Amino acid sequence: MGTAISMGLGLETEDHLAKYKKKRPSSNSFSVEIRQTGDSIENAISLTDTPKVEIWRECVSCRDDHLQDNMLKTKCSHFYCKGCLVRLFKNALRDESLFPPRCCRNPITASKTILGSALVQQHKDKVIELNDPDRTYCSDLKCARYLPRNGTRAKVCKCASCGVRTCRKCKKSAHDGPCLYKLDALLEELADCKQWQRCSKCSRLVELRTGCNHITCFCKFEFCYLCGKRWKTCPCIFADEDNLYE
C-alpha cells in the first residue's frame, strides 16, 4: 500500500512539473519582449524630439505672412491674420452696411480664440440689434445706445448706460400723454420738397445725390429710389442720366 501511494505522488509531481515548464516563458521570449519594449520607447522618444513644422500663410487682407496657428480660415479658404480680422469686425460694428463681416460674400464666424470674448459678445449683441424690426435708441444724442426689448412690451425704456428714459413709439424722451410729431412733420415736408425716399423696411430717409436708382439701405433692403418698391419689382427706369454725375 505504501509503495502504491508513493508512486502515485511521484506521478502527480511529474505532471505538475511538466505543466509548469509549459507555462513558464523561456529566456528567449523575455529577450524578445525587452527588445520590442526598447524599440517602442526609442520610437516614442524620436517622435517627441521631432520639431513641429511651422506653416506660414498669406493674409488675404494685409498680404503679410503669418503663422497659420494664429490665423482664421474662412469658408472660401482664405486666411486672415488677427489684426486684420479684429479691424474687420470692429468696422462692421460701426458701419451697418458691413455687417456681418464677410469674405467672398460668406459671413465670417466670430472666433473667441482670435477676437477675444469681449468683441465676440459685441458681435452677438449687434445681431440682436439688427434683427429688431422696430429698433429704439437712447433719446440722448450723446449716448444713442440701442435699447433692447428683453422680452418686454413696455412703452418706455430706460437706458442702462446713461439712465435716460425713451418712448419706444416716437423714439423721443419719455413723456406723458400722446406722442407729438411736430418735428417729424417738418422733416416730412422737407423730404417731400427734396424728393427724398423712405425705406419701406426700416423707415430711414434716403437722399440720392449721384448714381442709379438702385438703393441698398443700411438695413440691407434694396429698393427703387423713384417709387420706393422692392428692387426689380417696378417698371421704373434704372437711372436718371442727370444723377449719374455730380
PDB file of C-alpha atoms in Angstrom:
ATOM      1  CA  MET A   1       0.000   0.000   0.000  1.00  0.00           C
ATOM      2  CA  GLY A   2       2.805   2.369   0.906  1.00  0.00           C
ATOM      3  CA  THR A   3       4.574   1.751  -2.375  1.00  0.00           C
ATOM      4  CA  ALA A   4       1.453   2.425  -4.412  1.00  0.00           C
ATOM      5  CA  ILE A   5       0.866   5.709  -2.640  1.00  0.00           C
ATOM      6  CA  SER A   6       4.433   6.912  -3.171  1.00  0.00           C
ATOM      7  CA  MET A   7       4.291   6.031  -6.842  1.00  0.00           C
ATOM      8  CA  GLY A   8       1.032   7.952  -7.208  1.00  0.00           C
ATOM      9  CA  LEU A   9       2.534  11.036  -5.577  1.00  0.00           C
ATOM     10  CA  GLY A  10       5.555  10.776  -7.820  1.00  0.00           C
ATOM     11  CA  LEU A  11       3.436  10.696 -10.940  1.00  0.00           C
ATOM     12  CA  GLU A  12       1.426  13.726  -9.783  1.00  0.00           C
ATOM     13  CA  THR A  13       4.624  15.640  -9.068  1.00  0.00           C
ATOM     14  CA  GLU A  14       5.989  14.911 -12.521  1.00  0.00           C
ATOM     15  CA  ASP A  15       2.733  16.072 -14.107  1.00  0.00           C
ATOM     16  CA  HIS A  16       2.898  19.388 -12.213  1.00  0.00           C
ATOM     17  CA  LEU A  17       6.498  19.923 -13.267  1.00  0.00           C
ATOM     18  CA  ALA A  18       5.621  19.287 -16.892  1.00  0.00           C
ATOM     19  CA  LYS A  19       2.737  21.779 -16.732  1.00  0.00           C
ATOM     20  CA  TYR A  20       4.956  24.368 -15.016  1.00  0.00           C
ATOM     21  CA  LYS A  21       7.585  24.036 -17.736  1.00  0.00           C
ATOM     22  CA  LYS A  22       4.941  24.624 -20.389  1.00  0.00           C
ATOM     23  CA  LYS A  23       3.592  27.757 -18.639  1.00  0.00           C
ATOM     24  CA  ARG A  24       6.957  29.273 -17.764  1.00  0.00           C
ATOM     25  CA  PRO A  25       8.195  31.585 -20.542  1.00  0.00           C
ATOM     26  CA  SER A  26      11.577  30.887 -21.966  1.00  0.00           C
ATOM     27  CA  SER A  27      14.526  33.230 -21.680  1.00  0.00           C
ATOM     28  CA  ASN A  28      14.319  33.802 -25.436  1.00  0.00           C
ATOM     29  CA  SER A  29      10.769  35.161 -25.162  1.00  0.00           C
ATOM     30  CA  PHE A  30      11.904  37.539 -22.388  1.00  0.00           C
ATOM     31  CA  SER A  31      14.663  38.902 -24.583  1.00  0.00           C
ATOM     32  CA  VAL A  32      12.237  39.428 -27.484  1.00  0.00           C
ATOM     33  CA  GLU A  33       9.838  41.347 -25.239  1.00  0.00           C
ATOM     34  CA  ILE A  34      12.656  43.505 -23.889  1.00  0.00           C
ATOM     35  CA  ARG A  35      13.840  44.325 -27.403  1.00  0.00           C
ATOM     36  CA  GLN A  36      10.301  45.222 -28.509  1.00  0.00           C
ATOM     37  CA  THR A  37       9.787  47.429 -25.457  1.00  0.00           C
ATOM     38  CA  GLY A  38      13.087  49.157 -26.100  1.00  0.00           C
ATOM     39  CA  ASP A  39      12.163  49.788 -29.730  1.00  0.00           C
ATOM     40  CA  SER A  40       8.815  51.311 -28.762  1.00  0.00           C
ATOM     41  CA  ILE A  41      10.494  53.613 -26.225  1.00  0.00           C
ATOM     42  CA  GLU A  42      13.038  54.747 -28.802  1.00  0.00           C
ATOM     43  CA  ASN A  43      10.249  55.417 -31.301  1.00  0.00           C
ATOM     44  CA  ALA A  44       8.319  57.430 -28.722  1.00  0.00           C
ATOM     45  CA  ILE A  45      11.411  59.466 -27.885  1.00  0.00           C
ATOM     46  CA  SER A  46      12.126  60.105 -31.550  1.00  0.00           C
ATOM     47  CA  LEU A  47       8.535  61.286 -32.093  1.00  0.00           C
ATOM     48  CA  THR A  48       8.639  63.705 -29.177  1.00  0.00           C
ATOM     49  CA  ASP A  49      12.002  65.038 -30.261  1.00  0.00           C
ATOM     50  CA  THR A  50      10.732  65.800 -33.781  1.00  0.00           C
ATOM     51  CA  PRO A  51      10.184  69.599 -34.039  1.00  0.00           C
ATOM     52  CA  LYS A  52       6.723  70.824 -35.108  1.00  0.00           C
ATOM     53  CA  VAL A  53       6.626  72.134 -38.652  1.00  0.00           C
ATOM     54  CA  GLU A  54       5.566  75.799 -38.768  1.00  0.00           C
ATOM     55  CA  ILE A  55       3.175  76.632 -41.597  1.00  0.00           C
ATOM     56  CA  TRP A  56       3.009  80.221 -42.804  1.00  0.00           C
ATOM     57  CA  ARG A  57       0.112  81.691 -44.764  1.00  0.00           C
ATOM     58  CA  GLU A  58      -0.515  84.968 -46.527  1.00  0.00           C
ATOM     59  CA  CYS A  59      -3.255  87.146 -45.044  1.00  0.00           C
ATOM     60  CA  VAL A  60      -5.803  87.961 -47.740  1.00  0.00           C
ATOM     61  CA  SER A  61      -6.191  91.469 -46.316  1.00  0.00           C
ATOM     62  CA  CYS A  62      -2.722  92.813 -45.477  1.00  0.00           C
ATOM     63  CA  ARG A  63      -0.820  90.345 -47.715  1.00  0.00           C
ATOM     64  CA  ASP A  64       1.737  89.675 -44.987  1.00  0.00           C
ATOM     65  CA  ASP A  65       2.817  86.171 -43.987  1.00  0.00           C
ATOM     66  CA  HIS A  66       1.714  84.878 -40.577  1.00  0.00           C
ATOM     67  CA  LEU A  67       1.767  81.596 -38.684  1.00  0.00           C
ATOM     68  CA  GLN A  68      -1.282  79.572 -39.658  1.00  0.00           C
ATOM     69  CA  ASP A  69      -1.969  78.747 -35.986  1.00  0.00           C
ATOM     70  CA  ASN A  70      -2.593  82.472 -35.369  1.00  0.00           C
ATOM     71  CA  MET A  71      -4.923  82.925 -38.344  1.00  0.00           C
ATOM     72  CA  LEU A  72      -8.545  82.216 -39.213  1.00  0.00           C
ATOM     73  CA  LYS A  73      -9.515  80.222 -42.285  1.00  0.00           C
ATOM     74  CA  THR A  74     -12.814  81.244 -43.872  1.00  0.00           C
ATOM     75  CA  LYS A  75     -15.327  79.093 -45.726  1.00  0.00           C
ATOM     76  CA  CYS A  76     -13.820  80.281 -49.003  1.00  0.00           C
ATOM     77  CA  SER A  77     -10.363  79.025 -47.880  1.00  0.00           C
ATOM     78  CA  HIS A  78      -8.905  82.500 -47.335  1.00  0.00           C
ATOM     79  CA  PHE A  79      -6.753  83.264 -44.301  1.00  0.00           C
ATOM     80  CA  TYR A  80      -6.978  86.351 -42.072  1.00  0.00           C
ATOM     81  CA  CYS A  81      -4.404  87.410 -39.512  1.00  0.00           C
ATOM     82  CA  LYS A  82      -5.535  88.516 -36.065  1.00  0.00           C
ATOM     83  CA  GLY A  83      -5.003  92.237 -36.653  1.00  0.00           C
ATOM     84  CA  CYS A  84      -6.973  92.342 -39.895  1.00  0.00           C
ATOM     85  CA  LEU A  85      -9.785  90.194 -38.516  1.00  0.00           C
ATOM     86  CA  VAL A  86     -10.198  92.386 -35.426  1.00  0.00           C
ATOM     87  CA  ARG A  87     -10.258  95.508 -37.592  1.00  0.00           C
ATOM     88  CA  LEU A  88     -12.827  93.906 -39.918  1.00  0.00           C
ATOM     89  CA  PHE A  89     -15.178  93.075 -37.036  1.00  0.00           C
ATOM     90  CA  LYS A  90     -14.802  96.493 -35.392  1.00  0.00           C
ATOM     91  CA  ASN A  91     -15.589  98.251 -38.672  1.00  0.00           C
ATOM     92  CA  ALA A  92     -18.687  96.073 -39.061  1.00  0.00           C
ATOM     93  CA  LEU A  93     -19.881  97.141 -35.608  1.00  0.00           C
ATOM     94  CA  ARG A  94     -19.601 100.807 -36.617  1.00  0.00           C
ATOM     95  CA  ASP A  95     -20.970 100.501 -40.158  1.00  0.00           C
ATOM     96  CA  GLU A  96     -24.192  98.536 -40.539  1.00  0.00           C
ATOM     97  CA  SER A  97     -23.605  98.044 -44.257  1.00  0.00           C
ATOM     98  CA  LEU A  98     -20.502  95.972 -43.434  1.00  0.00           C
ATOM     99  CA  PHE A  99     -22.330  93.665 -41.027  1.00  0.00           C
ATOM    100  CA  PRO A 100     -21.916  90.781 -40.762  1.00  0.00           C
ATOM    101  CA  PRO A 101     -18.215  90.663 -41.672  1.00  0.00           C
ATOM    102  CA  ARG A 102     -17.896  88.736 -44.912  1.00  0.00           C
ATOM    103  CA  CYS A 103     -15.327  87.214 -47.215  1.00  0.00           C
ATOM    104  CA  CYS A 104     -16.418  86.364 -50.764  1.00  0.00           C
ATOM    105  CA  ARG A 105     -19.972  87.190 -49.565  1.00  0.00           C
ATOM    106  CA  ASN A 106     -19.792  84.453 -46.935  1.00  0.00           C
ATOM    107  CA  PRO A 107     -20.246  85.507 -43.277  1.00  0.00           C
ATOM    108  CA  ILE A 108     -17.109  85.031 -41.187  1.00  0.00           C
ATOM    109  CA  THR A 109     -17.509  83.061 -37.966  1.00  0.00           C
ATOM    110  CA  ALA A 110     -16.579  85.010 -34.833  1.00  0.00           C
ATOM    111  CA  SER A 111     -13.716  83.163 -33.127  1.00  0.00           C
ATOM    112  CA  LYS A 112     -13.064  83.813 -29.424  1.00  0.00           C
ATOM    113  CA  THR A 113      -9.525  82.499 -29.811  1.00  0.00           C
ATOM    114  CA  ILE A 114      -8.580  85.306 -32.200  1.00  0.00           C
ATOM    115  CA  LEU A 115     -11.112  88.064 -31.495  1.00  0.00           C
ATOM    116  CA  GLY A 116     -11.446  87.679 -27.739  1.00  0.00           C
ATOM    117  CA  SER A 117     -14.594  87.247 -25.653  1.00  0.00           C
ATOM    118  CA  ALA A 118     -15.462  90.964 -25.482  1.00  0.00           C
ATOM    119  CA  LEU A 119     -15.527  91.528 -29.253  1.00  0.00           C
ATOM    120  CA  VAL A 120     -17.437  88.292 -29.854  1.00  0.00           C
ATOM    121  CA  GLN A 121     -20.078  89.403 -27.329  1.00  0.00           C
ATOM    122  CA  GLN A 122     -20.383  92.785 -29.060  1.00  0.00           C
ATOM    123  CA  HIS A 123     -20.918  90.901 -32.313  1.00  0.00           C
ATOM    124  CA  LYS A 124     -23.725  88.832 -30.740  1.00  0.00           C
ATOM    125  CA  ASP A 125     -25.366  91.980 -29.335  1.00  0.00           C
ATOM    126  CA  LYS A 126     -25.208  93.593 -32.776  1.00  0.00           C
ATOM    127  CA  VAL A 127     -27.014  90.621 -34.300  1.00  0.00           C
ATOM    128  CA  ILE A 128     -29.884  91.140 -31.836  1.00  0.00           C
ATOM    129  CA  GLU A 129     -29.973  94.861 -32.615  1.00  0.00           C
ATOM    130  CA  LEU A 130     -30.067  94.466 -36.391  1.00  0.00           C
ATOM    131  CA  ASN A 131     -32.750  91.782 -36.207  1.00  0.00           C
ATOM    132  CA  ASP A 132     -35.059  94.112 -34.277  1.00  0.00           C
ATOM    133  CA  PRO A 133     -37.715  95.335 -36.772  1.00  0.00           C
ATOM    134  CA  ASP A 134     -38.559  98.375 -34.619  1.00  0.00           C
ATOM    135  CA  ARG A 135     -35.320  99.477 -33.015  1.00  0.00           C
ATOM    136  CA  THR A 136     -35.217 102.060 -30.268  1.00  0.00           C
ATOM    137  CA  TYR A 137     -32.133 104.060 -29.370  1.00  0.00           C
ATOM    138  CA  CYS A 138     -31.475 106.235 -26.368  1.00  0.00           C
ATOM    139  CA  SER A 139     -33.062 109.651 -26.947  1.00  0.00           C
ATOM    140  CA  ASP A 140     -29.967 111.337 -25.513  1.00  0.00           C
ATOM    141  CA  LEU A 141     -27.951 112.059 -28.654  1.00  0.00           C
ATOM    142  CA  LYS A 142     -24.712 111.963 -26.672  1.00  0.00           C
ATOM    143  CA  CYS A 143     -25.480 108.344 -25.771  1.00  0.00           C
ATOM    144  CA  ALA A 144     -27.705 106.970 -28.570  1.00  0.00           C
ATOM    145  CA  ARG A 145     -27.226 103.372 -27.423  1.00  0.00           C
ATOM    146  CA  TYR A 146     -29.505 100.634 -28.666  1.00  0.00           C
ATOM    147  CA  LEU A 147     -32.204  99.742 -26.144  1.00  0.00           C
ATOM    148  CA  PRO A 148     -33.023  96.030 -26.379  1.00  0.00           C
ATOM    149  CA  ARG A 149     -36.542  94.862 -25.661  1.00  0.00           C
ATOM    150  CA  ASN A 150     -35.511  91.959 -23.424  1.00  0.00           C
ATOM    151  CA  GLY A 151     -38.904  90.344 -23.929  1.00  0.00           C
ATOM    152  CA  THR A 152     -40.914  93.293 -22.561  1.00  0.00           C
ATOM    153  CA  ARG A 153     -43.603  95.392 -24.254  1.00  0.00           C
ATOM    154  CA  ALA A 154     -43.127  98.473 -22.103  1.00  0.00           C
ATOM    155  CA  LYS A 155     -43.804 101.748 -23.921  1.00  0.00           C
ATOM    156  CA  VAL A 156     -40.969 103.474 -22.086  1.00  0.00           C
ATOM    157  CA  CYS A 157     -37.497 102.036 -21.639  1.00  0.00           C
ATOM    158  CA  LYS A 158     -34.597 103.193 -19.500  1.00  0.00           C
ATOM    159  CA  CYS A 159     -31.073 103.293 -20.878  1.00  0.00           C
ATOM    160  CA  ALA A 160     -28.765 101.082 -18.846  1.00  0.00           C
ATOM    161  CA  SER A 161     -25.820 103.316 -19.750  1.00  0.00           C
ATOM    162  CA  CYS A 162     -26.976 106.871 -19.004  1.00  0.00           C
ATOM    163  CA  GLY A 163     -30.346 106.324 -17.304  1.00  0.00           C
ATOM    164  CA  VAL A 164     -32.373 108.424 -19.773  1.00  0.00           C
ATOM    165  CA  ARG A 165     -35.925 107.174 -20.400  1.00  0.00           C
ATOM    166  CA  THR A 166     -37.092 106.918 -24.019  1.00  0.00           C
ATOM    167  CA  CYS A 167     -40.514 106.412 -25.590  1.00  0.00           C
ATOM    168  CA  ARG A 168     -40.495 103.343 -27.818  1.00  0.00           C
ATOM    169  CA  LYS A 169     -43.260 104.696 -30.039  1.00  0.00           C
ATOM    170  CA  CYS A 170     -41.983 108.127 -31.048  1.00  0.00           C
ATOM    171  CA  LYS A 171     -38.320 107.385 -30.122  1.00  0.00           C
ATOM    172  CA  LYS A 172     -38.071 110.641 -28.168  1.00  0.00           C
ATOM    173  CA  SER A 173     -37.663 111.358 -24.455  1.00  0.00           C
ATOM    174  CA  ALA A 174     -40.291 109.764 -22.242  1.00  0.00           C
ATOM    175  CA  HIS A 175     -43.385 111.941 -21.870  1.00  0.00           C
ATOM    176  CA  ASP A 176     -46.931 111.998 -20.568  1.00  0.00           C
ATOM    177  CA  GLY A 177     -49.868 111.834 -22.939  1.00  0.00           C
ATOM    178  CA  PRO A 178     -49.828 111.072 -26.674  1.00  0.00           C
ATOM    179  CA  CYS A 179     -46.703 111.332 -28.792  1.00  0.00           C
ATOM    180  CA  LEU A 180     -46.070 114.607 -30.616  1.00  0.00           C
ATOM    181  CA  TYR A 181     -44.711 114.586 -34.159  1.00  0.00           C
ATOM    182  CA  LYS A 182     -44.163 118.280 -34.891  1.00  0.00           C
ATOM    183  CA  LEU A 183     -40.519 117.832 -35.790  1.00  0.00           C
ATOM    184  CA  ASP A 184     -41.378 114.762 -37.850  1.00  0.00           C
ATOM    185  CA  ALA A 185     -43.961 116.779 -39.774  1.00  0.00           C
ATOM    186  CA  LEU A 186     -41.335 119.386 -40.658  1.00  0.00           C
ATOM    187  CA  LEU A 187     -38.941 116.656 -41.698  1.00  0.00           C
ATOM    188  CA  GLU A 188     -41.572 115.028 -43.894  1.00  0.00           C
ATOM    189  CA  GLU A 189     -42.255 118.392 -45.524  1.00  0.00           C
ATOM    190  CA  LEU A 190     -38.553 118.811 -46.264  1.00  0.00           C
ATOM    191  CA  ALA A 191     -38.362 115.240 -47.593  1.00  0.00           C
ATOM    192  CA  ASP A 192     -41.255 115.910 -49.969  1.00  0.00           C
ATOM    193  CA  CYS A 193     -39.616 119.121 -51.133  1.00  0.00           C
ATOM    194  CA  LYS A 194     -36.270 117.402 -51.754  1.00  0.00           C
ATOM    195  CA  GLN A 195     -37.981 114.264 -53.121  1.00  0.00           C
ATOM    196  CA  TRP A 196     -36.212 112.003 -50.672  1.00  0.00           C
ATOM    197  CA  GLN A 197     -37.310 108.391 -50.464  1.00  0.00           C
ATOM    198  CA  ARG A 198     -38.086 106.407 -47.321  1.00  0.00           C
ATOM    199  CA  CYS A 199     -37.002 102.801 -46.884  1.00  0.00           C
ATOM    200  CA  SER A 200     -40.119 100.672 -46.545  1.00  0.00           C
ATOM    201  CA  LYS A 201     -38.351  98.260 -44.184  1.00  0.00           C
ATOM    202  CA  CYS A 202     -36.629 100.447 -41.577  1.00  0.00           C
ATOM    203  CA  SER A 203     -38.269 103.840 -42.422  1.00  0.00           C
ATOM    204  CA  ARG A 204     -34.956 105.628 -42.894  1.00  0.00           C
ATOM    205  CA  LEU A 205     -34.991 108.655 -45.165  1.00  0.00           C
ATOM    206  CA  VAL A 206     -32.589 108.329 -48.089  1.00  0.00           C
ATOM    207  CA  GLU A 207     -31.261 111.074 -50.333  1.00  0.00           C
ATOM    208  CA  LEU A 208     -29.838 110.176 -53.733  1.00  0.00           C
ATOM    209  CA  ARG A 209     -27.132 112.580 -54.836  1.00  0.00           C
ATOM    210  CA  THR A 210     -25.427 110.632 -57.602  1.00  0.00           C
ATOM    211  CA  GLY A 211     -25.797 107.178 -59.076  1.00  0.00           C
ATOM    212  CA  CYS A 212     -28.545 104.874 -60.273  1.00  0.00           C
ATOM    213  CA  ASN A 213     -31.964 104.386 -58.706  1.00  0.00           C
ATOM    214  CA  HIS A 214     -30.955 101.083 -57.112  1.00  0.00           C
ATOM    215  CA  ILE A 215     -30.712 101.837 -53.394  1.00  0.00           C
ATOM    216  CA  THR A 216     -29.286  99.486 -50.781  1.00  0.00           C
ATOM    217  CA  CYS A 217     -30.299 100.784 -47.376  1.00  0.00           C
ATOM    218  CA  PHE A 218     -28.283 100.400 -44.176  1.00  0.00           C
ATOM    219  CA  CYS A 219     -30.709  97.633 -43.216  1.00  0.00           C
ATOM    220  CA  LYS A 220     -29.709  95.897 -46.495  1.00  0.00           C
ATOM    221  CA  PHE A 221     -33.160  96.298 -48.023  1.00  0.00           C
ATOM    222  CA  GLU A 222     -32.891  97.049 -51.753  1.00  0.00           C
ATOM    223  CA  PHE A 223     -35.477  99.331 -53.301  1.00  0.00           C
ATOM    224  CA  CYS A 224     -36.152 101.719 -56.156  1.00  0.00           C
ATOM    225  CA  TYR A 225     -35.445 105.344 -55.319  1.00  0.00           C
ATOM    226  CA  LEU A 226     -38.231 106.618 -57.590  1.00  0.00           C
ATOM    227  CA  CYS A 227     -41.168 104.638 -56.209  1.00  0.00           C
ATOM    228  CA  GLY A 228     -39.815 103.032 -53.029  1.00  0.00           C
ATOM    229  CA  LYS A 229     -40.801  99.497 -54.033  1.00  0.00           C
ATOM    230  CA  ARG A 230     -38.539  96.475 -53.678  1.00  0.00           C
ATOM    231  CA  TRP A 231     -35.849  96.495 -56.336  1.00  0.00           C
ATOM    232  CA  LYS A 232     -36.767  94.814 -59.638  1.00  0.00           C
ATOM    233  CA  THR A 233     -40.485  94.796 -58.841  1.00  0.00           C
ATOM    234  CA  CYS A 234     -41.353  98.051 -60.610  1.00  0.00           C
ATOM    235  CA  PRO A 235     -41.197  99.392 -64.194  1.00  0.00           C
ATOM    236  CA  CYS A 236     -39.145 102.480 -63.244  1.00  0.00           C
ATOM    237  CA  ILE A 237     -36.028 103.384 -65.208  1.00  0.00           C
ATOM    238  CA  PHE A 238     -32.681 102.097 -63.959  1.00  0.00           C
ATOM    239  CA  ALA A 239     -31.069 105.523 -63.736  1.00  0.00           C
ATOM    240  CA  ASP A 240     -31.586 109.177 -64.491  1.00  0.00           C
ATOM    241  CA  GLU A 241     -28.745 110.482 -66.617  1.00  0.00           C
ATOM    242  CA  ASP A 242     -28.700 113.749 -64.669  1.00  0.00           C
ATOM    243  CA  ASN A 243     -27.955 111.856 -61.440  1.00  0.00           C
ATOM    244  CA  LEU A 244     -25.103 109.743 -62.758  1.00  0.00           C
ATOM    245  CA  TYR A 245     -22.531 112.501 -62.336  1.00  0.00           C
ATOM    246  CA  GLU A 246     -22.187 115.426 -59.955  1.00  0.00           C
TER     247      GLU A 246
END
